[in-house]
PDB file of C-alpha atoms in Angstrom:
ATOM      1  CA  MET A   7     -13.561 -35.545  26.943  1.00 56.00           C
ATOM      2  CA  LYS A   8     -11.246 -35.191  24.217  1.00 62.00           C
ATOM      3  CA  ASN A   9     -13.576 -33.951  21.661  1.00 61.00           C
ATOM      4  CA  SER A  10     -14.812 -31.058  23.955  1.00 63.00           C
ATOM      5  CA  ILE A  11     -11.226 -30.351  24.220  1.00 65.00           C
ATOM      6  CA  LYS A  12     -10.561 -30.684  20.898  1.00 59.00           C
ATOM      7  CA  LYS A  13     -13.040 -28.462  20.129  1.00 59.00           C
ATOM      8  CA  THR A  14     -12.207 -25.913  22.367  1.00 52.00           C
ATOM      9  CA  ALA A  15      -8.617 -26.198  20.995  1.00 46.00           C
ATOM     10  CA  TYR A  16     -10.230 -25.086  17.511  1.00 47.00           C
ATOM     11  CA  LEU A  17     -12.450 -22.440  18.872  1.00 43.00           C
ATOM     12  CA  VAL A  18      -9.172 -20.811  20.788  1.00 39.00           C
ATOM     13  CA  LEU A  19      -7.174 -20.918  17.700  1.00 40.00           C
ATOM     14  CA  GLY A  20      -9.930 -19.499  15.603  1.00 41.00           C
ATOM     15  CA  THR A  21     -10.444 -17.156  17.661  1.00 37.00           C
ATOM     16  CA  ALA A  22      -6.760 -16.062  17.955  1.00 36.00           C
ATOM     17  CA  ILE A  23      -6.529 -15.646  14.255  1.00 41.00           C
ATOM     18  CA  ALA A  24      -9.740 -13.896  13.992  1.00 38.00           C
ATOM     19  CA  ILE A  25      -7.744 -11.101  16.391  1.00 35.00           C
ATOM     20  CA  LEU A  26      -4.598 -11.210  14.427  1.00 41.00           C
ATOM     21  CA  PHE A  27      -6.255 -10.528  11.120  1.00 43.00           C
ATOM     22  CA  THR A  28      -8.470  -8.050  12.215  1.00 41.00           C
ATOM     23  CA  GLY A  29      -7.044  -4.455  12.062  1.00 43.00           C
ATOM     24  CA  CYS A  30      -4.438  -5.764   8.965  1.00 58.00           C
ATOM     25  CA  GLY A  31      -6.928  -3.469   6.555  1.00 68.00           C
ATOM     26  CA  ALA A  32      -7.572  -0.373   5.885  1.00 76.00           C
ATOM     27  CA  ASN A  33      -9.581   1.364   8.348  1.00 83.00           C
ATOM     28  CA  GLY A  34     -10.287   4.545   6.229  1.00 90.00           C
ATOM     29  CA  PRO A  35     -12.697   5.503   3.761  1.00 94.00           C
ATOM     30  CA  GLN A  36     -13.690   3.614   0.627  1.00 96.00           C
ATOM     31  CA  PHE A  37     -11.978   4.638  -2.739  1.00 96.00           C
ATOM     32  CA  THR A  38     -14.578   6.432  -4.776  1.00 95.00           C
ATOM     33  CA  LYS A  39     -12.973   8.103  -7.438  1.00 95.00           C
ATOM     34  CA  MET A  40      -9.832   9.049  -8.899  1.00 96.00           C
ATOM     35  CA  ALA A  41      -9.117  13.166  -7.386  1.00 96.00           C
ATOM     36  CA  GLU A  42      -8.056  16.137 -10.138  1.00 95.00           C
ATOM     37  CA  PRO A  43      -4.998  17.336  -9.529  1.00 96.00           C
ATOM     38  CA  LYS A  44      -3.775  20.247  -8.261  1.00 93.00           C
ATOM     39  CA  LYS A  45      -2.259  23.380  -9.937  1.00 91.00           C
ATOM     40  CA  ASP A  46       1.166  22.993 -10.774  1.00 94.00           C
ATOM     41  CA  GLU A  47       1.445  19.358  -9.508  1.00 97.00           C
ATOM     42  CA  GLY A  48       0.760  16.022  -9.877  1.00 97.00           C
ATOM     43  CA  LEU A  49      -1.110  13.156  -8.399  1.00 98.00           C
ATOM     44  CA  VAL A  50       0.033   9.810  -7.468  1.00 98.00           C
ATOM     45  CA  TYR A  51      -1.845   7.014  -5.648  1.00 98.00           C
ATOM     46  CA  ILE A  52       0.022   4.143  -4.079  1.00 98.00           C
ATOM     47  CA  TYR A  53      -2.315   1.017  -3.273  1.00 98.00           C
ATOM     48  CA  ARG A  54      -2.216  -2.270  -2.393  1.00 97.00           C
ATOM     49  CA  PRO A  55      -5.165  -4.829  -3.419  1.00 97.00           C
ATOM     50  CA  SER A  56      -6.304  -6.912  -0.743  1.00 94.00           C
ATOM     51  CA  LYS A  57      -4.709 -10.526  -0.564  1.00 90.00           C
ATOM     52  CA  PHE A  58      -4.709 -13.455   1.568  1.00 88.00           C
ATOM     53  CA  VAL A  59      -1.511 -14.379   1.601  1.00 74.00           C
ATOM     54  CA  GLY A  60       1.201 -11.500   2.919  1.00 77.00           C
ATOM     55  CA  GLY A  61      -2.484  -9.889   4.040  1.00 86.00           C
ATOM     56  CA  GLY A  62      -0.301  -9.360   7.718  1.00 87.00           C
ATOM     57  CA  VAL A  63       2.544  -7.491   6.080  1.00 91.00           C
ATOM     58  CA  TYR A  64       2.904  -3.884   5.752  1.00 93.00           C
ATOM     59  CA  TYR A  65       5.271  -1.666   4.923  1.00 95.00           C
ATOM     60  CA  ARG A  66       5.902   2.983   5.195  1.00 97.00           C
ATOM     61  CA  VAL A  67       5.568   4.004   1.718  1.00 98.00           C
ATOM     62  CA  ASN A  68       8.286   6.569   0.977  1.00 98.00           C
ATOM     63  CA  VAL A  69       9.140   9.403  -1.428  1.00 97.00           C
ATOM     64  CA  THR A  70      12.073  11.107  -2.072  1.00 97.00           C
ATOM     65  CA  ASP A  71      12.589  14.239  -4.479  1.00 91.00           C
ATOM     66  CA  LYS A  72      15.004  15.878  -6.560  1.00 84.00           C
ATOM     67  CA  GLU A  73      16.516  17.998  -3.496  1.00 85.00           C
ATOM     68  CA  ASN A  74      17.039  14.305  -1.885  1.00 85.00           C
ATOM     69  CA  GLU A  75      14.538  15.142   0.411  1.00 89.00           C
ATOM     70  CA  ASN A  76      12.541  12.245   2.851  1.00 93.00           C
ATOM     71  CA  LYS A  77       8.705  12.211   3.396  1.00 94.00           C
ATOM     72  CA  VAL A  78       7.294   9.017   4.775  1.00 96.00           C
ATOM     73  CA  ILE A  79       3.612   8.948   2.806  1.00 96.00           C
ATOM     74  CA  GLY A  80       2.119   6.338   4.297  1.00 97.00           C
ATOM     75  CA  LYS A  81       1.720   2.619   5.495  1.00 97.00           C
ATOM     76  CA  LEU A  82       0.457   0.462   3.076  1.00 97.00           C
ATOM     77  CA  VAL A  83      -1.628  -2.354   4.425  1.00 96.00           C
ATOM     78  CA  ASN A  84      -3.328  -5.143   2.489  1.00 96.00           C
ATOM     79  CA  GLY A  85      -6.493  -3.472   0.883  1.00 96.00           C
ATOM     80  CA  SER A  86      -5.424   0.260   1.219  1.00 97.00           C
ATOM     81  CA  TYR A  87      -4.107   3.684  -0.742  1.00 98.00           C
ATOM     82  CA  LEU A  88      -2.248   6.326  -0.276  1.00 98.00           C
ATOM     83  CA  GLU A  89      -2.554   9.919  -2.356  1.00 97.00           C
ATOM     84  CA  HIS A  90       0.196  11.955  -2.988  1.00 97.00           C
ATOM     85  CA  ASN A  91       0.699  15.273  -4.334  1.00 96.00           C
ATOM     86  CA  SER A  92       4.055  15.497  -5.623  1.00 96.00           C
ATOM     87  CA  LYS A  93       5.864  18.826  -7.627  1.00 93.00           C
ATOM     88  CA  LYS A  94       6.686  18.549 -11.092  1.00 94.00           C
ATOM     89  CA  GLY A  95      10.191  16.855 -11.438  1.00 96.00           C
ATOM     90  CA  GLU A  96      11.762  13.054 -10.322  1.00 96.00           C
ATOM     91  CA  ILE A  97      10.671  11.854  -7.777  1.00 97.00           C
ATOM     92  CA  GLU A  98      11.434   8.029  -6.183  1.00 98.00           C
ATOM     93  CA  ILE A  99       8.679   6.252  -4.360  1.00 98.00           C
ATOM     94  CA  TRP A 100      10.107   3.471  -2.439  1.00 97.00           C
ATOM     95  CA  ALA A 101       9.542   0.758   0.331  1.00 97.00           C
ATOM     96  CA  GLU A 102      11.367  -1.273   2.411  1.00 94.00           C
ATOM     97  CA  THR A 103      10.564  -4.405   4.840  1.00 91.00           C
ATOM     98  CA  GLU A 104      14.185  -6.498   4.466  1.00 87.00           C
ATOM     99  CA  SER A 105      14.772  -5.495   0.956  1.00 88.00           C
ATOM    100  CA  LYS A 106      13.941  -2.251  -0.953  1.00 94.00           C
ATOM    101  CA  SER A 107      11.832  -1.655  -3.680  1.00 96.00           C
ATOM    102  CA  SER A 108      11.801   1.333  -5.738  1.00 97.00           C
ATOM    103  CA  ILE A 109      10.419   2.980  -8.735  1.00 98.00           C
ATOM    104  CA  THR A 110      11.351   6.430 -10.341  1.00 97.00           C
ATOM    105  CA  LEU A 111       8.484   8.653 -11.478  1.00 97.00           C
ATOM    106  CA  ASP A 112       8.911  11.923 -13.742  1.00 97.00           C
ATOM    107  CA  VAL A 113       6.008  13.654 -12.472  1.00 97.00           C
ATOM    108  CA  GLU A 114       4.214  16.900 -14.815  1.00 97.00           C
ATOM    109  CA  ALA A 115       2.074  18.674 -13.438  1.00 97.00           C
ATOM    110  CA  GLY A 116      -1.834  17.723 -13.883  1.00 97.00           C
ATOM    111  CA  LYS A 117      -1.163  14.313 -14.231  1.00 98.00           C
ATOM    112  CA  THR A 118      -2.554  11.291 -12.408  1.00 98.00           C
ATOM    113  CA  TYR A 119       0.445   8.559 -11.925  1.00 98.00           C
ATOM    114  CA  CYS A 120      -0.333   4.768  -9.957  1.00 98.00           C
ATOM    115  CA  VAL A 121       1.802   2.510  -8.533  1.00 98.00           C
ATOM    116  CA  LYS A 122       0.672  -1.090  -7.522  1.00 98.00           C
ATOM    117  CA  GLY A 123       2.302  -2.307  -4.391  1.00 97.00           C
ATOM    118  CA  GLU A 124       2.452  -6.103  -3.431  1.00 95.00           C
ATOM    119  CA  VAL A 125       4.218  -8.232  -0.940  1.00 94.00           C
ATOM    120  CA  GLY A 126       6.375 -11.279  -2.022  1.00 87.00           C
ATOM    121  CA  ILE A 127       8.197 -13.838  -0.417  1.00 79.00           C
ATOM    122  CA  GLY A 128      10.998 -12.936   2.107  1.00 79.00           C
ATOM    123  CA  PHE A 129      13.373 -14.843   4.385  1.00 77.00           C
ATOM    124  CA  PHE A 130      11.431 -12.963   7.502  1.00 78.00           C
ATOM    125  CA  VAL A 131       9.336 -11.001   6.455  1.00 82.00           C
ATOM    126  CA  GLY A 132       7.245 -10.432   3.045  1.00 85.00           C
ATOM    127  CA  ARG A 133       9.458  -8.285   1.203  1.00 91.00           C
ATOM    128  CA  PRO A 134       7.722  -4.564  -0.769  1.00 95.00           C
ATOM    129  CA  HIS A 135       7.129  -4.845  -4.639  1.00 95.00           C
ATOM    130  CA  LEU A 136       6.119  -1.437  -6.277  1.00 98.00           C
ATOM    131  CA  SER A 137       5.619  -1.037 -10.011  1.00 98.00           C
ATOM    132  CA  ILE A 138       3.932   1.513 -12.395  1.00 98.00           C
ATOM    133  CA  VAL A 139       0.599   0.504 -13.712  1.00 98.00           C
ATOM    134  CA  ASN A 140      -1.837   2.219 -16.154  1.00 97.00           C
ATOM    135  CA  ASN A 141      -4.486   4.192 -14.843  1.00 97.00           C
ATOM    136  CA  ASP A 142      -7.529   1.982 -16.546  1.00 97.00           C
ATOM    137  CA  LEU A 143      -6.024  -1.054 -14.436  1.00 97.00           C
ATOM    138  CA  CYS A 144      -5.460   1.222 -11.532  1.00 98.00           C
ATOM    139  CA  GLU A 145      -9.142   2.295 -11.585  1.00 97.00           C
ATOM    140  CA  ALA A 146     -10.410  -1.084 -11.503  1.00 97.00           C
ATOM    141  CA  GLU A 147      -8.412  -2.330  -9.151  1.00 98.00           C
ATOM    142  CA  ILE A 148      -8.483   0.789  -6.410  1.00 98.00           C
ATOM    143  CA  LYS A 149     -11.780   0.694  -6.235  1.00 97.00           C
ATOM    144  CA  GLU A 150     -11.905  -1.976  -3.694  1.00 96.00           C
ATOM    145  CA  THR A 151      -9.735  -0.415  -0.973  1.00 97.00           C
ATOM    146  CA  LYS A 152      -9.449   1.851   1.737  1.00 97.00           C
ATOM    147  CA  LEU A 153      -7.453   5.036   2.565  1.00 97.00           C
ATOM    148  CA  SER A 154      -4.958   4.292   4.917  1.00 95.00           C
ATOM    149  CA  THR A 155      -4.562   6.464   7.721  1.00 92.00           C
ATOM    150  CA  GLU A 156      -1.630   5.071   9.447  1.00 85.00           C
ATOM    151  CA  MET A 157       1.766   6.246   9.448  1.00 85.00           C
TER     152      MET A 157
END
């Protein structure tokens, strides 16, 4: 009798965990190749490789341009990427949960930039960590991600 209850408890727990992690990843199309930047703009890829630790944590990625206009690019979830066309000039890309992480890019027309998003340990929730990476590393890691279609 006790084995039956134990098996049922494990089944319920396993099902709950599976349901919890369903939808934690991106649901858009798989990344195929880097696009060409639009005329007179730069192209920025923000991506987050899939990892088990911090997999359920997500954060919205924002961009603030030189006129201090803020725009939400999208939600960066585990195993996802975002694409952002930017006018030339300095921009700040940032994300925030219980703490803020930001990077600054001086965007040039016709260039492609890559920003890697990760999750660090936080007190209550995972903390975002953004870093600029070279395009070779980006191309190697981003091919395993899907477009995030959530805002």
